[in-house]
């Protein structure tokens, strides 16, 4: 598809500012938020939303902003996508919950069948459903430990895997994710990542050898249950490892009987211009953790993988009250159908080309842009002090503030907070993405 037709309710696809950002009603709500909601729960751009769809988010003051965040890579097929909304409405009228572990229902089984079919690799697979990305990663580790009888887990520099105790331990960055929240889970080790912009001259296979050497010397394959990696890192800065890095790691894991886990919570479901980011290099993970883009905004997550590994835990060892909730399953089936029939994988590539063309042209004129990278509709701009690789988080904040004031929802990421990340819904019409890029280019001229 070139222009999406189905993503979102019939909202005018326009940037329209009628107040300052945030407007008076949003500011009123922000004051109530401060009095009612724990301070620990921050809000990036405190415009309070009343509707969203296609490429826009509409707020309580009547402003229509261009959405370059998709609620952190969640509303891939568009917010309130009609096919998803219809499926959820039908399910909510039939039944809302029974608990799959008490009296099951077919939606769960159908989601499992669909994930077994579309995830990388043609081997026999099984799936288990959960509520959040962190929960999926935790369960992938549980399953890998049950399957191998080993305990250690390796994660990477700049990794982000969630905010539960085990996944905090696996996440690399202290502030804001871990600070003051320890002690963390044991038997989690960290290996060096392939980060081409900060790793000049180290190609993918060499970066893999460097990581494997650390793992060998500091952990030992015989103790290692799982290597968990994001094929393109999300919160850590949209770090795309050098070609050959992931295949070499996966191959080493296979040879050593280590479970290779791809955390595709952020990269999955067409986001990167492949159905899954692992597909790009033909990497077949033993287990894949998915969430975010899976169900159009309803809370759902999954672990999918080799049948013999997935079936290792004892009966009753996996589950949770809400895991694979019927509403979320109905939404996921609609999302998967939408992706498979409406050309979203191609759409992600088109959006990615538009983003990379404009941003690399901007980089050629602006020495503060150290790197432009990403695949599909997952693109980042890393900001540095000119002529160096020294991160410039202050500039990044200034860019985000100026872009927000002009009606863009833009997120940041990166270990140093110096990376702008662009994650438009794939339901974004071309003219809005072009307008967003015009605004962003203008902002770089101003700041
Ligand atoms: C967001 C994210 C998680 C955590 O998902 P939650 O649903 O927030 O628990 C885990 N891994 C990656 C790569 C993510 O981007």
CSV table of C-alpha atoms and ligand atoms in Angstrom, one decimal:
chain,number,residue,atom,x,y,z
A,1,UNK,CA,0.0,0.0,0.0
A,2,UNK,CA,1.2,3.5,-0.6
A,3,UNK,CA,-1.3,5.6,1.4
A,4,UNK,CA,-3.0,3.7,4.3
A,5,UNK,CA,-6.7,3.6,4.1
A,6,UNK,CA,-7.8,1.7,7.2
A,7,UNK,CA,-5.6,3.1,10.0
A,8,UNK,CA,-7.7,4.9,12.6
A,9,UNK,CA,-11.0,6.6,13.0
A,10,UNK,CA,-12.1,9.4,10.6
A,11,UNK,CA,-10.0,12.1,12.2
A,12,UNK,CA,-8.8,15.0,10.0
A,13,UNK,CA,-5.2,14.0,9.0
A,14,UNK,CA,-3.7,17.4,9.8
A,15,UNK,CA,-1.4,19.2,12.2
A,16,UNK,CA,-3.6,21.9,13.8
A,17,UNK,CA,-2.6,24.0,16.8
A,18,UNK,CA,-5.3,26.1,18.4
A,19,UNK,CA,-3.5,26.7,21.7
A,20,UNK,CA,0.0,26.7,23.0
A,21,UNK,CA,1.3,23.2,23.7
A,22,UNK,CA,0.3,22.0,26.2
A,23,UNK,CA,-2.9,24.0,26.3
A,24,UNK,CA,-4.9,25.2,29.3
A,25,UNK,CA,-7.1,22.1,29.7
A,26,UNK,CA,-4.0,19.9,29.5
A,27,UNK,CA,-2.2,22.0,32.1
A,28,UNK,CA,-5.3,21.7,34.3
A,29,UNK,CA,-5.2,17.9,34.0
A,30,UNK,CA,-1.4,17.9,34.6
A,31,UNK,CA,-2.0,19.7,37.9
A,32,UNK,CA,-4.6,17.0,38.9
A,33,UNK,CA,-2.2,14.3,37.7
A,34,UNK,CA,0.5,15.7,40.1
A,35,UNK,CA,-1.9,15.5,43.0
A,36,UNK,CA,-3.3,12.1,42.2
A,37,UNK,CA,-0.6,10.0,40.3
A,38,UNK,CA,2.7,8.8,41.8
A,39,UNK,CA,5.5,11.2,40.8
A,40,UNK,CA,7.4,8.1,39.6
A,41,UNK,CA,5.1,7.9,36.6
A,42,UNK,CA,6.4,10.6,34.3
A,43,UNK,CA,4.7,12.1,31.2
A,44,UNK,CA,6.9,13.0,28.2
A,45,UNK,CA,4.6,15.5,26.4
A,46,UNK,CA,1.7,16.3,28.8
A,47,UNK,CA,-1.1,16.9,26.2
A,48,UNK,CA,-4.1,15.0,27.4
A,49,UNK,CA,-5.6,12.9,24.6
A,50,UNK,CA,-9.2,12.5,23.5
A,51,UNK,CA,-8.8,10.8,20.2
A,52,UNK,CA,-6.0,9.4,17.9
A,53,UNK,CA,-5.9,7.7,14.6
A,54,UNK,CA,-3.9,7.5,11.3
A,55,UNK,CA,-1.0,9.8,11.9
A,56,UNK,CA,-2.5,12.2,14.5
A,57,UNK,CA,-3.2,12.6,18.2
A,58,UNK,CA,-5.9,15.0,19.2
A,59,UNK,CA,-5.9,16.6,22.7
A,60,UNK,CA,-8.4,18.1,25.1
A,61,UNK,CA,-7.7,21.6,23.8
A,62,UNK,CA,-8.5,20.7,20.3
A,63,UNK,CA,-4.9,20.5,19.0
A,64,UNK,CA,-4.1,17.9,16.5
A,65,UNK,CA,-0.5,16.7,16.7
A,66,UNK,CA,1.5,14.5,14.3
A,67,UNK,CA,2.3,11.2,16.0
A,68,UNK,CA,5.9,10.1,15.6
A,69,UNK,CA,5.9,7.8,18.6
A,70,UNK,CA,3.0,5.4,18.2
A,71,UNK,CA,2.7,5.1,22.0
A,72,UNK,CA,6.3,3.7,21.8
A,73,UNK,CA,5.9,1.4,18.8
A,74,UNK,CA,2.5,0.0,19.8
A,75,UNK,CA,-0.1,1.5,17.4
A,76,UNK,CA,1.7,0.2,14.3
A,77,UNK,CA,-1.6,-0.4,12.4
A,78,UNK,CA,-3.0,3.0,13.5
A,79,UNK,CA,-4.6,4.0,16.7
A,80,UNK,CA,-8.2,2.7,17.1
A,81,UNK,CA,-7.7,0.9,13.8
A,82,UNK,CA,-11.3,0.0,12.7
A,83,UNK,CA,-10.6,-3.7,12.2
A,84,UNK,CA,-9.1,-3.9,15.7
A,85,UNK,CA,-11.9,-1.8,17.2
A,86,UNK,CA,-14.6,-3.9,15.6
A,87,UNK,CA,-12.9,-7.2,16.8
A,88,UNK,CA,-12.6,-5.9,20.3
A,89,UNK,CA,-16.2,-4.6,20.4
A,90,UNK,CA,-17.5,-8.0,19.3
A,91,UNK,CA,-15.4,-9.8,21.9
A,92,UNK,CA,-16.3,-7.4,24.8
A,93,UNK,CA,-20.0,-8.0,24.1
A,94,UNK,CA,-19.4,-11.8,24.2
A,95,UNK,CA,-17.2,-12.3,27.2
A,96,UNK,CA,-14.4,-10.2,28.7
A,97,UNK,CA,-12.5,-12.8,30.8
A,98,UNK,CA,-12.6,-16.3,32.0
A,99,UNK,CA,-8.8,-16.9,32.7
A,100,UNK,CA,-7.3,-19.2,30.1
A,101,UNK,CA,-6.0,-21.4,32.9
A,102,UNK,CA,-9.6,-21.9,34.3
A,103,UNK,CA,-11.9,-22.3,31.2
A,104,UNK,CA,-10.0,-21.6,27.9
A,105,UNK,CA,-11.3,-20.0,24.7
A,106,UNK,CA,-10.2,-20.3,21.0
A,107,UNK,CA,-8.9,-16.7,20.6
A,108,UNK,CA,-5.8,-17.6,22.7
A,109,UNK,CA,-5.2,-20.8,20.6
A,110,UNK,CA,-5.6,-18.8,17.4
A,111,UNK,CA,-3.1,-16.2,18.4
A,112,UNK,CA,-0.6,-18.9,19.3
A,113,UNK,CA,-1.2,-20.6,15.9
A,114,UNK,CA,-0.7,-17.2,14.1
A,115,UNK,CA,2.5,-16.4,16.0
A,116,UNK,CA,3.9,-19.9,15.4
A,117,UNK,CA,3.2,-19.4,11.7
A,118,UNK,CA,4.6,-15.8,11.3
A,119,UNK,CA,7.7,-15.8,13.6
A,120,UNK,CA,11.1,-16.6,12.1
A,121,UNK,CA,11.8,-20.3,11.3
A,122,UNK,CA,9.7,-23.2,10.0
A,123,UNK,CA,10.4,-25.6,12.9
A,124,UNK,CA,7.6,-26.8,15.2
A,125,UNK,CA,6.8,-24.0,17.7
A,126,UNK,CA,4.7,-23.3,20.7
A,127,UNK,CA,3.5,-20.0,22.2
A,128,UNK,CA,2.6,-18.7,25.7
A,129,UNK,CA,0.8,-15.4,26.2
A,130,UNK,CA,1.4,-12.7,28.8
A,131,UNK,CA,0.5,-9.1,29.5
A,132,UNK,CA,3.6,-7.0,28.9
A,133,UNK,CA,7.0,-7.1,27.3
A,134,UNK,CA,8.8,-7.4,30.6
A,135,UNK,CA,6.7,-10.4,31.5
A,136,UNK,CA,7.4,-12.0,28.2
A,137,UNK,CA,11.2,-11.6,28.6
A,138,UNK,CA,11.0,-12.9,32.2
A,139,UNK,CA,9.1,-16.0,31.0
A,140,UNK,CA,11.5,-16.5,28.1
A,141,UNK,CA,14.3,-16.7,30.8
A,142,UNK,CA,12.2,-19.1,33.0
A,143,UNK,CA,11.6,-21.3,29.9
A,144,UNK,CA,15.3,-21.3,28.9
A,145,UNK,CA,16.3,-22.2,32.5
A,146,UNK,CA,13.8,-25.1,32.6
A,147,UNK,CA,15.0,-26.3,29.2
A,148,UNK,CA,18.7,-26.2,29.9
A,149,UNK,CA,19.0,-26.8,33.6
A,150,UNK,CA,21.4,-23.8,33.6
A,151,UNK,CA,20.9,-20.4,35.3
A,152,UNK,CA,23.0,-17.6,33.8
A,153,UNK,CA,21.6,-15.1,31.4
A,154,UNK,CA,23.5,-12.7,29.2
A,155,UNK,CA,22.2,-9.3,28.1
A,156,UNK,CA,24.1,-6.5,26.3
A,157,UNK,CA,25.3,-3.0,26.8
A,158,UNK,CA,22.6,-0.5,26.2
A,159,UNK,CA,19.9,-3.2,26.5
A,160,UNK,CA,16.4,-2.5,27.6
A,161,UNK,CA,14.2,-5.4,28.7
A,162,UNK,CA,11.7,-3.9,31.1
A,163,UNK,CA,11.1,-2.7,34.6
A,164,UNK,CA,10.3,-5.9,36.7
A,165,UNK,CA,13.0,-7.1,39.0
A,166,UNK,CA,14.6,-9.6,36.6
A,167,UNK,CA,14.3,-7.3,33.6
A,168,UNK,CA,15.7,-4.3,35.5
A,169,UNK,CA,18.7,-6.5,36.1
A,170,UNK,CA,18.9,-7.2,32.4
A,171,UNK,CA,18.4,-3.5,31.4
A,172,UNK,CA,21.7,-1.6,31.2
A,173,UNK,CA,20.8,1.9,32.0
A,174,UNK,CA,20.6,3.1,35.6
A,175,UNK,CA,18.6,6.4,35.4
A,176,UNK,CA,15.6,6.3,35.3
A,177,UNK,CA,15.0,2.5,35.1
A,178,UNK,CA,17.0,1.1,38.0
A,179,UNK,CA,18.2,3.8,40.3
A,180,UNK,CA,17.5,3.0,44.0
A,181,UNK,CA,15.4,-0.1,43.1
A,182,UNK,CA,17.9,-2.8,43.8
A,183,UNK,CA,18.9,-5.4,44.8
A,184,UNK,CA,18.5,-6.9,41.4
A,185,UNK,CA,18.1,-10.5,40.3
A,186,UNK,CA,21.3,-12.7,40.3
A,187,UNK,CA,23.0,-14.5,37.5
A,188,UNK,CA,22.6,-11.7,34.9
A,189,UNK,CA,25.8,-10.9,33.0
A,190,UNK,CA,26.5,-8.2,30.4
A,191,UNK,CA,28.3,-8.4,27.1
A,192,UNK,CA,29.5,-5.7,24.7
A,193,UNK,CA,27.2,-4.8,21.9
A,194,UNK,CA,27.9,-4.0,18.3
A,195,UNK,CA,27.3,-0.2,18.0
A,196,UNK,CA,28.8,0.8,14.7
A,197,UNK,CA,28.7,4.6,15.3
A,198,UNK,CA,30.8,4.2,18.5
A,199,UNK,CA,32.7,1.1,17.4
A,200,UNK,CA,34.5,2.2,14.2
A,201,UNK,CA,36.4,-0.6,12.5
A,202,UNK,CA,34.8,-3.4,14.5
A,203,UNK,CA,32.7,-5.4,12.0
A,204,UNK,CA,29.8,-7.7,13.0
A,205,UNK,CA,31.7,-11.0,13.2
A,206,UNK,CA,34.5,-9.2,15.2
A,207,UNK,CA,32.0,-7.7,17.6
A,208,UNK,CA,30.4,-11.1,18.0
A,209,UNK,CA,33.8,-12.7,18.8
A,210,UNK,CA,34.5,-9.9,21.4
A,211,UNK,CA,31.1,-10.6,23.1
A,212,UNK,CA,31.6,-14.3,23.0
A,213,UNK,CA,35.0,-14.0,24.5
A,214,UNK,CA,33.6,-12.0,27.4
A,215,UNK,CA,30.8,-14.6,27.9
A,216,UNK,CA,33.3,-17.5,27.7
A,217,UNK,CA,35.7,-16.0,30.1
A,218,UNK,CA,33.3,-14.5,32.6
A,219,UNK,CA,30.3,-16.9,32.5
A,220,UNK,CA,31.1,-20.1,30.7
A,221,UNK,CA,28.7,-21.6,28.2
A,222,UNK,CA,28.1,-24.6,30.5
A,223,UNK,CA,26.4,-22.2,33.0
A,224,UNK,CA,24.5,-20.2,30.5
A,225,UNK,CA,20.8,-20.7,29.9
A,226,UNK,CA,20.1,-17.8,27.5
A,227,UNK,CA,21.5,-15.0,25.5
A,228,UNK,CA,18.9,-12.3,25.2
A,229,UNK,CA,19.2,-9.6,22.7
A,230,UNK,CA,17.2,-6.9,20.9
A,231,UNK,CA,18.0,-7.3,17.1
A,232,UNK,CA,17.7,-3.5,16.9
A,233,UNK,CA,18.0,-1.9,20.4
A,234,UNK,CA,15.1,0.3,21.3
A,235,UNK,CA,15.4,2.4,24.5
A,236,UNK,CA,19.2,2.0,24.3
A,237,UNK,CA,19.3,4.2,21.2
A,238,UNK,CA,18.0,2.4,18.1
A,239,UNK,CA,21.4,0.7,17.8
A,240,UNK,CA,21.5,-1.4,14.7
A,241,UNK,CA,24.4,-4.0,15.1
A,242,UNK,CA,26.8,-4.4,12.3
A,243,UNK,CA,25.9,-7.1,9.7
A,244,UNK,CA,27.0,-10.5,10.8
A,245,UNK,CA,26.8,-9.8,14.6
A,246,UNK,CA,23.5,-11.5,15.2
A,247,UNK,CA,24.0,-14.5,13.0
A,248,UNK,CA,27.4,-15.2,14.6
A,249,UNK,CA,25.9,-15.0,18.1
A,250,UNK,CA,23.0,-17.2,17.2
A,251,UNK,CA,25.3,-19.8,15.7
A,252,UNK,CA,27.5,-19.8,18.8
A,253,UNK,CA,24.5,-20.3,21.0
A,254,UNK,CA,23.3,-23.2,18.9
A,255,UNK,CA,26.7,-24.9,19.1
A,256,UNK,CA,26.8,-24.4,22.9
A,257,UNK,CA,23.2,-25.4,23.7
A,258,UNK,CA,22.5,-21.9,24.9
A,259,UNK,CA,18.9,-20.6,24.2
A,260,UNK,CA,19.1,-17.6,21.8
A,261,UNK,CA,16.3,-15.2,22.7
A,262,UNK,CA,15.4,-12.3,20.4
A,263,UNK,CA,13.6,-9.6,22.3
A,264,UNK,CA,11.4,-8.2,19.5
A,265,UNK,CA,9.1,-6.4,21.8
A,266,UNK,CA,9.8,-3.1,20.0
A,267,UNK,CA,11.0,-4.3,16.6
A,268,UNK,CA,8.2,-6.8,15.9
A,269,UNK,CA,5.1,-6.7,13.7
A,270,UNK,CA,6.3,-4.9,10.5
A,271,UNK,CA,7.9,-2.0,12.3
A,272,UNK,CA,11.4,-2.5,10.8
A,273,UNK,CA,10.2,-3.2,7.2
A,274,UNK,CA,10.3,-7.0,7.9
A,275,UNK,CA,7.7,-8.9,9.8
A,276,UNK,CA,10.4,-9.3,12.5
A,277,UNK,CA,13.8,-7.6,12.7
A,278,UNK,CA,15.5,-11.1,12.8
A,279,UNK,CA,14.2,-11.8,9.3
A,280,UNK,CA,16.5,-9.2,7.8
A,281,UNK,CA,19.6,-11.4,8.2
A,282,UNK,CA,17.7,-14.7,8.3
A,283,UNK,CA,18.4,-15.2,12.0
A,284,UNK,CA,16.2,-17.8,13.6
A,285,UNK,CA,16.0,-17.3,17.3
A,286,UNK,CA,15.1,-20.3,19.6
A,287,UNK,CA,12.7,-18.0,21.4
A,288,UNK,CA,11.2,-14.7,20.4
A,289,UNK,CA,9.5,-12.3,22.9
A,290,UNK,CA,6.9,-10.0,21.4
A,291,UNK,CA,4.5,-7.3,22.8
A,292,UNK,CA,4.1,-3.6,21.8
A,293,UNK,CA,2.9,-3.8,18.2
A,294,UNK,CA,1.1,-7.1,18.7
A,295,UNK,CA,-2.4,-6.0,19.6
A,296,UNK,CA,-3.0,-2.4,18.6
A,297,UNK,CA,-2.6,-1.0,22.1
A,298,UNK,CA,-4.3,-3.8,24.1
A,299,UNK,CA,-2.0,-5.3,26.6
A,300,UNK,CA,-0.6,-8.5,25.2
A,301,UNK,CA,2.8,-10.2,25.0
A,302,UNK,CA,4.0,-13.5,23.9
A,303,UNK,CA,6.9,-16.0,24.0
A,304,UNK,CA,7.1,-18.1,20.9
A,305,UNK,CA,9.8,-20.7,20.1
A,306,UNK,CA,11.0,-24.2,19.5
A,307,UNK,CA,8.5,-26.7,20.7
A,308,UNK,CA,11.0,-28.8,22.7
A,309,UNK,CA,12.2,-25.7,24.6
A,310,UNK,CA,8.7,-24.2,25.1
A,311,UNK,CA,7.4,-27.5,26.4
A,312,UNK,CA,10.1,-27.9,29.0
A,313,UNK,CA,8.3,-26.2,31.9
A,314,UNK,CA,6.0,-28.5,34.0
A,315,UNK,CA,2.2,-28.2,33.6
A,316,UNK,CA,1.1,-25.1,35.5
A,317,UNK,CA,4.6,-23.6,35.5
A,318,UNK,CA,3.6,-20.7,33.2
A,319,UNK,CA,0.6,-18.4,33.1
A,320,UNK,CA,-1.0,-15.5,34.9
A,321,UNK,CA,-4.6,-14.3,35.5
A,322,UNK,CA,-4.8,-12.0,32.5
A,323,UNK,CA,-2.3,-13.5,30.1
A,324,UNK,CA,-3.9,-13.9,26.7
A,325,UNK,CA,-7.0,-12.0,27.8
A,326,UNK,CA,-9.8,-12.5,25.2
A,327,UNK,CA,-10.0,-8.8,24.3
A,328,UNK,CA,-6.3,-8.6,23.7
A,329,UNK,CA,-6.4,-11.8,21.6
A,330,UNK,CA,-9.2,-10.5,19.4
A,331,UNK,CA,-7.2,-7.3,18.9
A,332,UNK,CA,-4.0,-9.3,18.0
A,333,UNK,CA,-5.8,-11.5,15.5
A,334,UNK,CA,-7.1,-8.3,13.8
A,335,UNK,CA,-3.7,-6.7,13.9
A,336,UNK,CA,-2.1,-9.7,12.3
A,337,UNK,CA,-4.8,-9.9,9.6
A,338,UNK,CA,-4.4,-6.2,9.0
A,339,UNK,CA,-0.6,-6.5,8.6
A,340,UNK,CA,-0.9,-9.6,6.3
A,341,UNK,CA,-3.6,-8.1,4.0
A,342,UNK,CA,-2.9,-4.3,3.9
A,343,UNK,CA,0.8,-4.3,3.0
A,344,UNK,CA,2.2,-2.8,6.2
A,345,UNK,CA,5.6,-4.4,5.8
A,346,UNK,CA,6.0,-2.5,2.5
A,347,UNK,CA,4.6,0.6,4.1
A,348,UNK,CA,7.2,0.5,6.8
A,349,UNK,CA,9.9,0.4,4.1
A,350,UNK,CA,8.4,3.4,2.3
A,351,UNK,CA,8.2,5.4,5.5
A,352,UNK,CA,11.7,4.4,6.3
A,353,UNK,CA,13.0,5.6,2.9
A,354,UNK,CA,11.3,9.0,3.3
A,355,UNK,CA,12.7,9.3,6.8
A,356,UNK,CA,16.3,8.3,5.9
A,357,UNK,CA,16.4,10.4,2.7
A,358,UNK,CA,15.4,13.6,4.5
A,359,UNK,CA,17.4,13.0,7.7
A,360,UNK,CA,20.7,12.0,5.9
A,361,UNK,CA,20.3,15.1,3.7
A,362,UNK,CA,20.0,17.1,7.0
A,363,UNK,CA,22.9,15.3,8.5
A,364,UNK,CA,25.1,16.4,5.5
A,365,UNK,CA,24.4,20.1,6.5
A,366,UNK,CA,24.4,19.8,10.2
A,367,UNK,CA,27.5,18.6,12.1
A,368,UNK,CA,25.5,18.1,15.3
A,369,UNK,CA,23.9,15.1,13.7
A,370,UNK,CA,26.5,12.3,14.3
A,371,UNK,CA,24.5,9.4,13.0
A,372,UNK,CA,21.2,8.6,11.2
A,373,UNK,CA,20.2,5.0,11.4
A,374,UNK,CA,17.4,2.5,11.6
A,375,UNK,CA,15.3,0.2,9.4
A,376,UNK,CA,11.8,0.7,8.2
A,377,UNK,CA,9.7,3.0,10.4
A,378,UNK,CA,12.2,2.8,13.3
A,379,UNK,CA,14.7,5.6,12.6
A,380,UNK,CA,16.9,7.5,14.9
A,381,UNK,CA,19.1,10.6,14.8
A,382,UNK,CA,22.1,10.7,17.3
A,383,UNK,CA,23.1,14.2,18.3
A,384,UNK,CA,26.7,15.0,19.3
A,385,UNK,CA,29.1,17.9,19.7
A,386,UNK,CA,30.3,18.7,16.2
A,387,UNK,CA,33.4,16.8,15.1
A,388,UNK,CA,33.2,14.3,18.0
A,389,UNK,CA,31.1,11.4,19.2
A,390,UNK,CA,30.4,13.2,22.5
A,391,UNK,CA,26.7,12.9,23.2
A,392,UNK,CA,24.6,16.1,23.3
A,393,UNK,CA,21.5,15.4,25.4
A,394,UNK,CA,20.9,19.2,26.0
A,395,UNK,CA,20.5,19.8,22.3
A,396,UNK,CA,18.3,16.7,22.0
A,397,UNK,CA,16.0,18.1,24.7
A,398,UNK,CA,15.9,21.5,22.9
A,399,UNK,CA,14.9,19.8,19.7
A,400,UNK,CA,12.2,17.8,21.3
A,401,UNK,CA,10.8,20.9,23.1
A,402,UNK,CA,10.7,23.0,19.9
A,403,UNK,CA,9.2,20.1,17.9
A,404,UNK,CA,6.5,19.6,20.6
A,405,UNK,CA,5.7,23.3,20.6
A,406,UNK,CA,5.1,23.0,16.9
A,407,UNK,CA,2.8,19.9,17.1
A,408,UNK,CA,5.0,16.9,16.8
A,409,UNK,CA,5.1,14.0,19.2
A,410,UNK,CA,8.7,12.9,19.2
A,411,UNK,CA,10.5,10.6,21.6
A,412,UNK,CA,14.1,10.3,22.7
A,413,UNK,CA,16.2,7.3,23.7
A,414,UNK,CA,19.8,6.3,24.1
A,415,UNK,CA,22.1,5.6,27.0
A,416,UNK,CA,23.1,9.3,27.0
A,417,UNK,CA,19.6,10.6,26.1
A,418,UNK,CA,21.0,12.1,22.9
A,419,UNK,CA,19.0,10.2,20.4
A,420,UNK,CA,15.8,11.3,18.7
A,421,UNK,CA,13.7,8.3,17.7
A,422,UNK,CA,11.0,8.3,15.1
A,423,UNK,CA,8.3,5.6,15.3
A,424,UNK,CA,5.4,6.8,13.2
A,425,UNK,CA,2.3,4.6,13.0
A,426,UNK,CA,2.4,2.8,9.7
A,427,UNK,CA,-1.1,4.3,9.1
A,428,UNK,CA,0.7,7.7,8.7
A,429,UNK,CA,-0.3,9.4,5.4
A,430,UNK,CA,2.6,10.6,3.3
A,431,UNK,CA,1.7,14.3,3.5
A,432,UNK,CA,1.8,14.2,7.3
A,433,UNK,CA,5.2,12.5,7.4
A,434,UNK,CA,6.5,15.1,5.0
A,435,UNK,CA,5.1,17.9,7.1
A,436,UNK,CA,6.6,16.4,10.2
A,437,UNK,CA,10.0,16.3,8.5
A,438,UNK,CA,9.6,19.9,7.3
A,439,UNK,CA,8.9,20.9,10.9
A,440,UNK,CA,11.9,18.9,12.2
A,441,UNK,CA,14.3,20.4,9.6
A,442,UNK,CA,13.0,23.8,10.6
A,443,UNK,CA,13.6,23.0,14.3
A,444,UNK,CA,17.2,22.1,13.6
A,445,UNK,CA,17.6,25.5,12.0
A,446,UNK,CA,16.2,27.2,15.1
A,447,UNK,CA,17.9,25.5,18.0
B,1,LIG,C1,9.2,-1.9,25.9
B,1,LIG,C2,10.2,-3.0,25.9
B,1,LIG,C3,10.2,-4.0,26.8
B,1,LIG,C4,9.2,-3.9,28.0
B,1,LIG,O1,7.9,-4.0,27.6
B,1,LIG,P1,6.7,-3.6,28.6
B,1,LIG,O2,5.5,-3.9,27.9
B,1,LIG,O3,6.9,-2.1,28.8
B,1,LIG,O4,6.9,-4.3,29.8
B,1,LIG,C5,11.0,-5.0,26.7
B,1,LIG,N1,11.9,-5.1,25.7
B,1,LIG,C6,12.0,-4.2,24.7
B,1,LIG,C7,12.9,-4.3,23.6
B,1,LIG,C8,11.1,-3.1,24.8
B,1,LIG,O5,11.2,-2.1,23.9
